[in-house]
CSV table of C-alpha atoms and ligand atoms in Angstrom, one decimal:
chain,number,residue,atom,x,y,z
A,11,UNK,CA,-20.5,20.2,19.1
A,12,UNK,CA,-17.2,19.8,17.6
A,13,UNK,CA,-15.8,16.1,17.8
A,14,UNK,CA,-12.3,15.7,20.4
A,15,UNK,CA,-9.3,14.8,18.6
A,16,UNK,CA,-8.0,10.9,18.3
A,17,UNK,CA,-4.9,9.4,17.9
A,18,UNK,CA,-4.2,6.8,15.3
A,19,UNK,CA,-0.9,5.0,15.6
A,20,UNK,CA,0.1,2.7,12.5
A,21,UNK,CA,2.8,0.0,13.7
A,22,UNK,CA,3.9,-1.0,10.2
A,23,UNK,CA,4.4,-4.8,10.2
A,24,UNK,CA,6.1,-6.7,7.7
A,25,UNK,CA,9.1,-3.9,6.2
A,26,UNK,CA,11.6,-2.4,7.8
A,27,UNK,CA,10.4,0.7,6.4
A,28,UNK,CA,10.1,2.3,9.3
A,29,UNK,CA,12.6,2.7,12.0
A,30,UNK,CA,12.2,-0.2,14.8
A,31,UNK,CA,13.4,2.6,17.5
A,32,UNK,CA,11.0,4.9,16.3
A,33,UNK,CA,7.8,3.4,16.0
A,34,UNK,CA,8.6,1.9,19.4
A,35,UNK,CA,9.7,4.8,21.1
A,36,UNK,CA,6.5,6.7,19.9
A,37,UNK,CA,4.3,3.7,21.1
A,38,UNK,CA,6.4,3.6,24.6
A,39,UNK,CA,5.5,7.4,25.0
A,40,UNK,CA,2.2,6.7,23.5
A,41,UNK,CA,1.2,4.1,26.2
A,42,UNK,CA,2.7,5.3,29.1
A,43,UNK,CA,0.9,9.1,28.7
A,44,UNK,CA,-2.4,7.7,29.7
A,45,UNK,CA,-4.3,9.2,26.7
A,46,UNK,CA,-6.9,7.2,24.6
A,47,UNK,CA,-5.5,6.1,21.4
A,48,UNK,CA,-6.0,3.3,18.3
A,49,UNK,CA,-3.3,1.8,17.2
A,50,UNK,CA,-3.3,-0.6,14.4
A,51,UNK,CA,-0.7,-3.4,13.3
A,52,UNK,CA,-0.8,-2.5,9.6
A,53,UNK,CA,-2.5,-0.1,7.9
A,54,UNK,CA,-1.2,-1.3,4.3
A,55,UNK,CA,-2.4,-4.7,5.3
A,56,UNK,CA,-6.3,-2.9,6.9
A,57,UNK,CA,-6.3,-1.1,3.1
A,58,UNK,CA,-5.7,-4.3,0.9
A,59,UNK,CA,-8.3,-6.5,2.6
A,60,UNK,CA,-10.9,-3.3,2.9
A,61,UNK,CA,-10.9,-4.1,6.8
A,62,UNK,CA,-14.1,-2.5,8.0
A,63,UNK,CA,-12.7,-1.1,11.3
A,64,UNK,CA,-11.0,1.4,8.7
A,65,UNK,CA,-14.4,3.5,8.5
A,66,UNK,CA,-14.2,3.9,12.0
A,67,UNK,CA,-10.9,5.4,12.3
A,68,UNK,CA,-11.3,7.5,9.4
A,69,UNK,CA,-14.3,8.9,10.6
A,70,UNK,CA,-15.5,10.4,13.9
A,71,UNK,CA,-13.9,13.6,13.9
A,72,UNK,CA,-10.4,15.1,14.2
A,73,UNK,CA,-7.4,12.9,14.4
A,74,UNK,CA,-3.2,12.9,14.5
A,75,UNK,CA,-2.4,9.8,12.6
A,76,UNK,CA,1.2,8.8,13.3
A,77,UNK,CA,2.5,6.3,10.0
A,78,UNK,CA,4.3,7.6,7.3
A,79,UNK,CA,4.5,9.7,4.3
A,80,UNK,CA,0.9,12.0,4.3
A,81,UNK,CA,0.7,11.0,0.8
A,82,UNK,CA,0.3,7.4,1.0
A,83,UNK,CA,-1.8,7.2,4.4
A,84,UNK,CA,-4.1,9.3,2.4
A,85,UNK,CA,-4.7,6.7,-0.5
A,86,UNK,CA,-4.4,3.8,1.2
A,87,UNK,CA,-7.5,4.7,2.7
A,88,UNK,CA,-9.2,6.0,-0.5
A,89,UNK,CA,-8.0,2.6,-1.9
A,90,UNK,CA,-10.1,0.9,1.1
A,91,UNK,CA,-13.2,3.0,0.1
A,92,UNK,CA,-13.0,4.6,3.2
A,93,UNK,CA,-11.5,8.1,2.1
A,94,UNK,CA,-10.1,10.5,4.9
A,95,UNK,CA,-12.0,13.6,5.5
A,96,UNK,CA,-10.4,16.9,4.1
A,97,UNK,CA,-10.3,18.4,7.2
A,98,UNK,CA,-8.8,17.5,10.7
A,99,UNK,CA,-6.2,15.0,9.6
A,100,UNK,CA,-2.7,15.5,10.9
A,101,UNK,CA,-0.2,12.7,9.8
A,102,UNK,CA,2.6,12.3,11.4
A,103,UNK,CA,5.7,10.7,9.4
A,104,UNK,CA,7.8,8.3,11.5
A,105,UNK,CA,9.5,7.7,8.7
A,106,UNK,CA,11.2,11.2,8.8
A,107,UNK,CA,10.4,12.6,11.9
A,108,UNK,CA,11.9,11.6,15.5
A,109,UNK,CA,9.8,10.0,18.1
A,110,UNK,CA,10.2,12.9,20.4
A,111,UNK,CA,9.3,15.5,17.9
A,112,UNK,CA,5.8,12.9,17.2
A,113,UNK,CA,5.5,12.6,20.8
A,114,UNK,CA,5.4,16.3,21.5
A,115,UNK,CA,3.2,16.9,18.8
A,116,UNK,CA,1.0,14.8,20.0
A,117,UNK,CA,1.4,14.9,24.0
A,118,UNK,CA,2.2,18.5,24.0
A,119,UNK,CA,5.1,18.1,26.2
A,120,UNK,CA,8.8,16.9,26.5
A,121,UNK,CA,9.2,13.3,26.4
A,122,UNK,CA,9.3,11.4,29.4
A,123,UNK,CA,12.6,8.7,30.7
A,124,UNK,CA,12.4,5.4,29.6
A,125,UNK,CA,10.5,3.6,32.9
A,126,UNK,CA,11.2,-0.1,32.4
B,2,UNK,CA,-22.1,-4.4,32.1
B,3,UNK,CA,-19.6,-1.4,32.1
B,4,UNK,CA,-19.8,1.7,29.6
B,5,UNK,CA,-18.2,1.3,26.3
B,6,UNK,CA,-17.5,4.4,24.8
B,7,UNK,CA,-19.7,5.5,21.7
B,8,UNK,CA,-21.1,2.3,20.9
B,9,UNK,CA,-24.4,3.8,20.4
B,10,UNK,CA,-24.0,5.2,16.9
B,11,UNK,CA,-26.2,3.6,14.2
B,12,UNK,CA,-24.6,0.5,12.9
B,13,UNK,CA,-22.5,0.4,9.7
B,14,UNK,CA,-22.9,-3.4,8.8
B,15,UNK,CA,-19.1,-3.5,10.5
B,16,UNK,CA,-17.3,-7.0,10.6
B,17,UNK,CA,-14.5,-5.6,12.4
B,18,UNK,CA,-12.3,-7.7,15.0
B,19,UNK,CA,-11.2,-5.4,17.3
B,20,UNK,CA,-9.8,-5.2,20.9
B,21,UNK,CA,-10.4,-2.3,23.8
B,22,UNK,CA,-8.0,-2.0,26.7
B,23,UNK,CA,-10.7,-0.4,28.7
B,24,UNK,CA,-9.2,1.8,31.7
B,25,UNK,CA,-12.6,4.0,31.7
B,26,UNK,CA,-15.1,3.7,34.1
B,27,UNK,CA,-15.2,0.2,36.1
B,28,UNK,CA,-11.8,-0.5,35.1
B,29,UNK,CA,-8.6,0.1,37.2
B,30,UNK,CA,-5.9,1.1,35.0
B,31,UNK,CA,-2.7,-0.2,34.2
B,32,UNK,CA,0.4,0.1,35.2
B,33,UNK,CA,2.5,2.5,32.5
B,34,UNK,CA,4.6,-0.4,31.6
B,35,UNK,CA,2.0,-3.3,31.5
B,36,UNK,CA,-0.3,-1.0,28.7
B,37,UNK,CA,2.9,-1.0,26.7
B,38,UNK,CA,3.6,-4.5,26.9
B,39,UNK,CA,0.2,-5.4,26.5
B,40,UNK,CA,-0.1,-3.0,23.3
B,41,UNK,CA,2.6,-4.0,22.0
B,42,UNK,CA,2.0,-7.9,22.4
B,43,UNK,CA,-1.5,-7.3,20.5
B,44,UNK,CA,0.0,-5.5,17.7
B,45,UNK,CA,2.3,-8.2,17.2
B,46,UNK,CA,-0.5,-11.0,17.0
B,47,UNK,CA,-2.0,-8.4,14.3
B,48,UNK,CA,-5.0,-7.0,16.3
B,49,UNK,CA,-6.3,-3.3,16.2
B,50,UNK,CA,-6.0,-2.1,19.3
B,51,UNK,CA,-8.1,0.9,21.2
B,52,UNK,CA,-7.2,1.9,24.4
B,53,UNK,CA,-9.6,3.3,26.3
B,54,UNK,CA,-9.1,6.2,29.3
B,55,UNK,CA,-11.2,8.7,31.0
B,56,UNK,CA,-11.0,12.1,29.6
B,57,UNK,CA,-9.7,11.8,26.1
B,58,UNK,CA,-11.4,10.0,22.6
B,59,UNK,CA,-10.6,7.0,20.9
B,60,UNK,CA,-12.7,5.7,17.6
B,61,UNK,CA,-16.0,4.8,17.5
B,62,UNK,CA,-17.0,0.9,17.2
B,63,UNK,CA,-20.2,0.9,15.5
B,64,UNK,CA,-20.1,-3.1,14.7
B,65,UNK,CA,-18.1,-6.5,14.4
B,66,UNK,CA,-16.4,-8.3,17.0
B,67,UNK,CA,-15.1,-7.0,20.3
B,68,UNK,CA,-13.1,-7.7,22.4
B,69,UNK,CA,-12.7,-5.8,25.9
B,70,UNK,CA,-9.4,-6.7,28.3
B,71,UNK,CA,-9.6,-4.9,32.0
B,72,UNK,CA,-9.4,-5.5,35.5
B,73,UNK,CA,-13.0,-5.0,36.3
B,74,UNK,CA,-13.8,-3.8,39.7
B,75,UNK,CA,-17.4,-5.8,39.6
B,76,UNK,CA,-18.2,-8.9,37.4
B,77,UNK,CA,-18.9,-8.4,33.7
B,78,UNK,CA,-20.6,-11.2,32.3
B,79,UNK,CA,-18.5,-13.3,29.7
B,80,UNK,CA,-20.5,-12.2,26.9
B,81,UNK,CA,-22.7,-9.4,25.3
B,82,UNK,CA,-23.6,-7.6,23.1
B,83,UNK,CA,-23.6,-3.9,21.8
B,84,UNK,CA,-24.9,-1.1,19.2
B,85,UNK,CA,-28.4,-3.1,19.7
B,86,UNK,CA,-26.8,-6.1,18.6
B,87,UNK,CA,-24.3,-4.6,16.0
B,88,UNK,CA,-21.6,-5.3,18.0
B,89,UNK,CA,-20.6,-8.5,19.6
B,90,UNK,CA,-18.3,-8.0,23.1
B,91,UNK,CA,-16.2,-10.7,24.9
B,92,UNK,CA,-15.1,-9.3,28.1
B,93,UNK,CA,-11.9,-10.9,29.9
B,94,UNK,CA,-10.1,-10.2,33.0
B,95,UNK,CA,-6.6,-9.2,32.9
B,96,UNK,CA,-5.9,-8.9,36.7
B,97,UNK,CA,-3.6,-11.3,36.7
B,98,UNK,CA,-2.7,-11.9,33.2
B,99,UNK,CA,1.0,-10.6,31.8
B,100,UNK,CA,0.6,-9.4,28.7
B,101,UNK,CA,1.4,-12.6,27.1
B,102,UNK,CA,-1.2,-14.5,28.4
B,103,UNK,CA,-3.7,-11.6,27.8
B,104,UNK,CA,-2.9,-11.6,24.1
B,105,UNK,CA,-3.1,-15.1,23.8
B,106,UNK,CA,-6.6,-14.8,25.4
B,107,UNK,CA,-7.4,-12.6,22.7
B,108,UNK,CA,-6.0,-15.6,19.7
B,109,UNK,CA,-8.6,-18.1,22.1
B,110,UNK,CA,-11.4,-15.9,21.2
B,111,UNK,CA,-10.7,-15.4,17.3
B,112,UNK,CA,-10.0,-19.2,17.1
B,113,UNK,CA,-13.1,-20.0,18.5
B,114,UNK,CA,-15.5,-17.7,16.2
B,115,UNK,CA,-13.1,-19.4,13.5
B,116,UNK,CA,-12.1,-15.6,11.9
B,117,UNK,CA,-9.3,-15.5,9.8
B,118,UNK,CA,-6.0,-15.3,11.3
B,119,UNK,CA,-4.0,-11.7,10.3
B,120,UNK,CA,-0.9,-11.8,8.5
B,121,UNK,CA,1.0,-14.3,6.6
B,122,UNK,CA,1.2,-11.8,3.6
B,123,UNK,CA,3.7,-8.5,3.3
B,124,UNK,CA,1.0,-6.5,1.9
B,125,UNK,CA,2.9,-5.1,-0.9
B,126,UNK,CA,1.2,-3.8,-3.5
B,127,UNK,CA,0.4,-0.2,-6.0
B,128,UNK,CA,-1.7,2.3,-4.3
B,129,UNK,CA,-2.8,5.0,-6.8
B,130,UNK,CA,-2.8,8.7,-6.5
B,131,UNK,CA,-5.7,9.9,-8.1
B,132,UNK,CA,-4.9,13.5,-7.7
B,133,UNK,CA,-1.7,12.6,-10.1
B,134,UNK,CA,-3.3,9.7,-12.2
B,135,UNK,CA,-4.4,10.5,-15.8
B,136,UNK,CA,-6.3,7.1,-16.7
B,137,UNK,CA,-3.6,6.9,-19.0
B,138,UNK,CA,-3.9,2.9,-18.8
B,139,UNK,CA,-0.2,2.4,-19.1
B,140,UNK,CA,0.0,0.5,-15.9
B,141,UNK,CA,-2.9,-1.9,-16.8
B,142,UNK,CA,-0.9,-2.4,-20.1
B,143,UNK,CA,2.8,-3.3,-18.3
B,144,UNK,CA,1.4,-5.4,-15.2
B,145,UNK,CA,1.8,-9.5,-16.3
B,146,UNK,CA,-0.2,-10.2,-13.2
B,147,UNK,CA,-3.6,-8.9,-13.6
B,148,UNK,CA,-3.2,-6.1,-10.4
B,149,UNK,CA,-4.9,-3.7,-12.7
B,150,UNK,CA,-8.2,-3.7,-13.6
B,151,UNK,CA,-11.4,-0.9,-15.0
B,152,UNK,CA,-14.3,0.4,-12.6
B,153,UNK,CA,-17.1,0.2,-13.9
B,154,UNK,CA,-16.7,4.0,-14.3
B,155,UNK,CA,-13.9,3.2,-16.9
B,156,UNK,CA,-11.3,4.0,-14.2
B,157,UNK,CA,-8.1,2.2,-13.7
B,158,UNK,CA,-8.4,0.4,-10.4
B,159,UNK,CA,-5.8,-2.0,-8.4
B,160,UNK,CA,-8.2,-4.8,-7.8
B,161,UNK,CA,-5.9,-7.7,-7.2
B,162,UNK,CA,-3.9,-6.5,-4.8
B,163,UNK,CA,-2.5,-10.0,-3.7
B,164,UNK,CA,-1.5,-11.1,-6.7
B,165,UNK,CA,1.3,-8.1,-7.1
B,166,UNK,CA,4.9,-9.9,-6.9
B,167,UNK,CA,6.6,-8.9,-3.3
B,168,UNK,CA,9.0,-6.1,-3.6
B,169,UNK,CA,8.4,-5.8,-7.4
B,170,UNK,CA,7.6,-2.0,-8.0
B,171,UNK,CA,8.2,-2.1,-11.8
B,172,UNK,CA,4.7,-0.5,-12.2
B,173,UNK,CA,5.3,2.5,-10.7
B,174,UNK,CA,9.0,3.0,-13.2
B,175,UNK,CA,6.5,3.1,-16.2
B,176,UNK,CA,3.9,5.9,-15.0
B,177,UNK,CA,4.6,9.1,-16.8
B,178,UNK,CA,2.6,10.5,-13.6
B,179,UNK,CA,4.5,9.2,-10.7
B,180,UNK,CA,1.3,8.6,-9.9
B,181,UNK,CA,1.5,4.9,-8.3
B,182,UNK,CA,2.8,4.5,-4.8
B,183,UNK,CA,4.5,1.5,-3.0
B,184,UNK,CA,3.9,2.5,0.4
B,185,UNK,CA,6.6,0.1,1.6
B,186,UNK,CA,9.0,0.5,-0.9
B,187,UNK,CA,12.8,2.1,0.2
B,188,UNK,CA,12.8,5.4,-1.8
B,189,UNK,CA,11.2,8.4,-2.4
B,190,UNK,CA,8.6,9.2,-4.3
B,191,UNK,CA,7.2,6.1,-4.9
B,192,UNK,CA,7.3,4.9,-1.0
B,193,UNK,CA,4.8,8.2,-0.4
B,194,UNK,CA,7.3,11.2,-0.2
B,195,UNK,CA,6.2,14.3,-2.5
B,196,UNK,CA,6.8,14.5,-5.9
B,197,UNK,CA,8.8,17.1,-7.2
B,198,UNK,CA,9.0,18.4,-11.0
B,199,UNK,CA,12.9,16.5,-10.6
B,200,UNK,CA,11.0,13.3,-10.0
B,201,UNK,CA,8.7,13.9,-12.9
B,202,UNK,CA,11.6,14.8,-15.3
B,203,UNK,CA,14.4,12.4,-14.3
B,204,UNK,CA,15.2,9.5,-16.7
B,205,UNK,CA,14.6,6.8,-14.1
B,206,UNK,CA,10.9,8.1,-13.1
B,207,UNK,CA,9.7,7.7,-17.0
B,208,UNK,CA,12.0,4.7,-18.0
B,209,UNK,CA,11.4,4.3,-21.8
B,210,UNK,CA,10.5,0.5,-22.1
B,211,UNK,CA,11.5,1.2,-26.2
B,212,UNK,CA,14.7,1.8,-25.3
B,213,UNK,CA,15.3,-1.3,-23.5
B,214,UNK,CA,13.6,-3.5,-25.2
B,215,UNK,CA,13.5,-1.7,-28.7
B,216,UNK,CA,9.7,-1.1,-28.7
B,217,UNK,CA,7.2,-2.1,-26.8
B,218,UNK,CA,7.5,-4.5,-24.3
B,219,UNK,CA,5.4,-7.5,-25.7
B,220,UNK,CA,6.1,-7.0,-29.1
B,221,UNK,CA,9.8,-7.6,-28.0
B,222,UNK,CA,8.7,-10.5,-26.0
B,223,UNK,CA,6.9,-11.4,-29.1
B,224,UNK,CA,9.9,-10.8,-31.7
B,225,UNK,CA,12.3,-12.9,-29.2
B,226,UNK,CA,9.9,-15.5,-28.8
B,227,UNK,CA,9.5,-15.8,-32.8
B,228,UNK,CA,13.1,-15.2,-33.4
B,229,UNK,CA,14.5,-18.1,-30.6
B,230,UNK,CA,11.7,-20.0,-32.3
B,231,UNK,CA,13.6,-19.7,-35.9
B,232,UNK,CA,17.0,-20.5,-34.2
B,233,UNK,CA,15.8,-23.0,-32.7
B,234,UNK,CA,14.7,-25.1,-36.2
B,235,UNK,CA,17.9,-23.9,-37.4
B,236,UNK,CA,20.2,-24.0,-35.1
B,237,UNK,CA,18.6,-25.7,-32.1
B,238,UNK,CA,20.7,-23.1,-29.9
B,239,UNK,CA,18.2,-23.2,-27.6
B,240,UNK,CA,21.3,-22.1,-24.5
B,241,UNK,CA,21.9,-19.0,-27.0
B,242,UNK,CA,18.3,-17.9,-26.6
B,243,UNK,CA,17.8,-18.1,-23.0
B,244,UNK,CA,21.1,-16.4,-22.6
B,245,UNK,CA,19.7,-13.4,-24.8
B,246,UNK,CA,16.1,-13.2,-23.1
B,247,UNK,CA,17.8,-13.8,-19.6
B,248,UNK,CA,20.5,-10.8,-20.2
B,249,UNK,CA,17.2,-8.8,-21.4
B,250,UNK,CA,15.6,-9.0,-18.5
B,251,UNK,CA,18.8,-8.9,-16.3
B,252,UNK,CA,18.8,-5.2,-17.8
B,253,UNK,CA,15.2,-4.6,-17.1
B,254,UNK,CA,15.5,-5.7,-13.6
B,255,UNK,CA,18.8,-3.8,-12.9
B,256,UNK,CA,16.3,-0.4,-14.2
B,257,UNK,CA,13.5,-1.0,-12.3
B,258,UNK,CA,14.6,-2.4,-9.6
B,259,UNK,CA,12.4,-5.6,-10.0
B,260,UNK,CA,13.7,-8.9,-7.5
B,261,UNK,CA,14.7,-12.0,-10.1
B,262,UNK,CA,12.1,-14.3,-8.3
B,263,UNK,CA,9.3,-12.1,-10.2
B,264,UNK,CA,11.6,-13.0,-13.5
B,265,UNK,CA,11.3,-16.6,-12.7
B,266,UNK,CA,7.4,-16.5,-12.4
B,267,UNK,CA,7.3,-14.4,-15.2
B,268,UNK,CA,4.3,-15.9,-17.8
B,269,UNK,CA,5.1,-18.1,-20.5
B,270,UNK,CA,5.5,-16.0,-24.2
B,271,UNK,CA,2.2,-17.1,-24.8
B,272,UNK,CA,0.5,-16.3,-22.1
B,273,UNK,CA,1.9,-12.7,-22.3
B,274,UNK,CA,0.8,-12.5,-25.9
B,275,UNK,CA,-3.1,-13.4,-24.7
B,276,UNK,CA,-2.6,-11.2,-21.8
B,277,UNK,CA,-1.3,-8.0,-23.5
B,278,UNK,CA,-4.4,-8.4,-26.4
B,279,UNK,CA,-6.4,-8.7,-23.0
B,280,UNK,CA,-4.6,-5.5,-21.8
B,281,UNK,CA,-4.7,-3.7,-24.7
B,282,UNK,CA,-8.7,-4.6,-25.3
B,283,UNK,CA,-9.9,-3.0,-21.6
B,284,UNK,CA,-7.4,0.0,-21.6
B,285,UNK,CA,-8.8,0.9,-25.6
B,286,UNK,CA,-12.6,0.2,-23.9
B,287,UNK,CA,-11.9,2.6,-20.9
B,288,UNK,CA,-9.8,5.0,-23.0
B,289,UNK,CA,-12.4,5.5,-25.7
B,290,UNK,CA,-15.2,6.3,-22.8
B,291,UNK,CA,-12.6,9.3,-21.8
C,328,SF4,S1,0.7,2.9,6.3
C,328,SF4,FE1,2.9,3.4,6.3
C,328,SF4,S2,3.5,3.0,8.4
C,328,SF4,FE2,1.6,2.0,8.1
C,328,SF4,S3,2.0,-0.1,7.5
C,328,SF4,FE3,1.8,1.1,5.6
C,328,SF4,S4,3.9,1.7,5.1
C,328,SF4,FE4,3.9,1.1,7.3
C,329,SF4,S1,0.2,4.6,-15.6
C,329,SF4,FE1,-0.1,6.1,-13.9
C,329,SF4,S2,-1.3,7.8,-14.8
C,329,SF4,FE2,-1.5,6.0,-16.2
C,329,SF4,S3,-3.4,5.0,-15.5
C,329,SF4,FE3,-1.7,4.0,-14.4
C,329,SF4,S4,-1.5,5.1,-12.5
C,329,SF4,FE4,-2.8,6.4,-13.8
């Protein structure tokens, strides 16, 4: 039985290295679409401690991670010991992309009007 | 007690701390705008956050510590526990909790079981791409700071990851491999981006610590060190000598982009000299094992 696909949203604390609007527009669109997701506050921060709860999102099947650059989601969890699988990773860059192209990656559809 | 979703996988041994917005079965959901604002209020206090729906997956939580926020249609006892004991659950009601009581709720909990508080420390520090790494050892060699270290399997390792100096990515200037990212870091390649054969050839990627320093890096320390040392018995000029090392460094800075408060922690002279024989002694061990 293959394993349903997850989403993993990073919300890079501590830098500016990611685009406030972005990372909050993806997590507004993320929240109000009424799928499951994990979201973590830091994934640099999970990877230098060797948080355990990085085992779990690594594993379990297929997942979009939204973060940054493919490259260095990829080692920061080697460097955690809890390498990604080869196969069913997406990441998502919000450091390059727009929050409406994430969003429709991973919501399939146009975004939706701010609500609040 | 309501159905948490895959928490009957074998346990992993998992200390985790982690909290579940649970809208699934037994819960009513949230109103679009109060699962942002409670997200986003949870993120901020540094939890990991899963929200839970009907119909679509989230991960796994095989062990640890969790915590469960809803508004329960029936009763759900204060405590339990999960994954045949693996997994310790805290269930609160969020009926009428804004999201910044709800989160605070959350803090209550982690206070209580005394687990450390997140934060408090820009993680900043070298990842490694061992796809690009040669075990070359030259980052072991440059790092004053003891980041670096062997595996036991004579591979070069970041195993101090909280002792590397805050926006300092002067580690990553001296790989011939590009191989060490900052994830954090401003620019491309080091912050992650991919590594083109530019990156690899251009000046700035491979700076040449010979050329600014004329040799290697703690021999020049060395020969400043010995040469302030003789000016000083002669000429006591100690302002001169500072001047010099503090222009030298001004230059190496400027290069590598390194912030002056990792200049002013910098080790003395003779703790560099100690460190670099250290250095020098684990890179030749794990070099002559290659
Ligand atoms: S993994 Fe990327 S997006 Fe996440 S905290 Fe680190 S730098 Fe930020
Ligand atoms: S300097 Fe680069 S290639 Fe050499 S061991 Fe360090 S990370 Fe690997």
């Amino acid at each position: 039985m293959s394993l349903p696909l997850r989403v993993l949203y990073c919300h890079c604390a501590y830098a500016n290295v990611v685009p406030k609007a972005v990372k909050e527009d993806v997590l507004r669109q993320l929240t109000e679409s009424g799928v499951a997701f994990d979201a973590v506050p830091d994934l640099c921060e999970l990877s230098a401690k060797k948080d355990p709860c990085l085992a779990e999102l690594a594993g379990g099947g297929p997942v979009k991670i939204v973060a940054c650059y493919p490259r260095a989601v990829k080692w920061l969890f080697s460097a955690a010991g809890t390498p990604l699988p080869t196969d069913g990773i997406e990441v998502l860059n919000m450091r390059t992309e727009t929050a409406d192209a994430i969003a429709q990656n991973l919501l399939g559809r146009a975004a939706p009007e701010v609500t609040s | 007690m309501i159905p948490l979703p895959n928490a009957t996988r074998p346990t992993t041994g998992s200390g985790a701390f982690r909290v579940v917005v649970f809208e699934g079965t037994g819960s009513r959901p949230l109103e679009p705008t109060t699962r942002r604002e409670l997200v986003t209020a949870l993120l901020q206090k540094g939890h990991a956050v899963t929200v839970v729906r009907s119909g679509s997956a989230a991960s796994a939580i095989t062990g640890g510590t969790l915590v469960v926020l809803g508004r329960f249609t029936d009763a759900q006892p204060e405590r339990a526990e999960g994954n045949g004991g693996a997994v310790a659950i805290h269930f609160r009601d969020i009926e009428s909790a804004p999201a910044a009581r709800a989160a605070e709720m959350v803090d209550e909990i982690r206070n209580e079981l005394q687990l450390p508080k997140p934060g408090g420390w820009k993680p900043w520090f070298p990842v490694i791409d061992y796809d690009r790494c040669t075990n070359c050892m030259q980052c072991l060699s440059f790092c004053l700071f003891d980041v670096y270290g062997v595996s036991a399997d004579k591979k070069i390792q970041v195993q101090n990851q909280n002792k590397c100096k805050t926006d300092c990515p002067a580690c990553s200037r001296v790989c011939p491999e590009v191989a060490i990212l900052f994830p954090k870091y401003r620019h491309g390649p080091i912050n992650g981006d991919v590594v083109s054969s530019d990156d690899v050839r251009r000046e700035v990627m491979k700076v040449d610590i010979s050329a600014l320093l004329g040799g290697d890096i703690y021999q020049a320390l060395r020969d400043r060190s010995a040469k302030s040392k003789s000016r000083f018995a002669k000429e006591r000029d100690e302002d001169r000598a500072l001047e010099e090392r503090q222009k030298c460094l001004v230059k190496l800075g400027e290069k590598l982009d390194i912030p002056a408060e990792v200049f002013a922690s910098l080790p003395s002279i003779d703790e560099i000299r100690a460190k670099a024989d250290a250095a020098a002694a684990r890179a030749a061990a794990a070099l002559s094992g290659n």
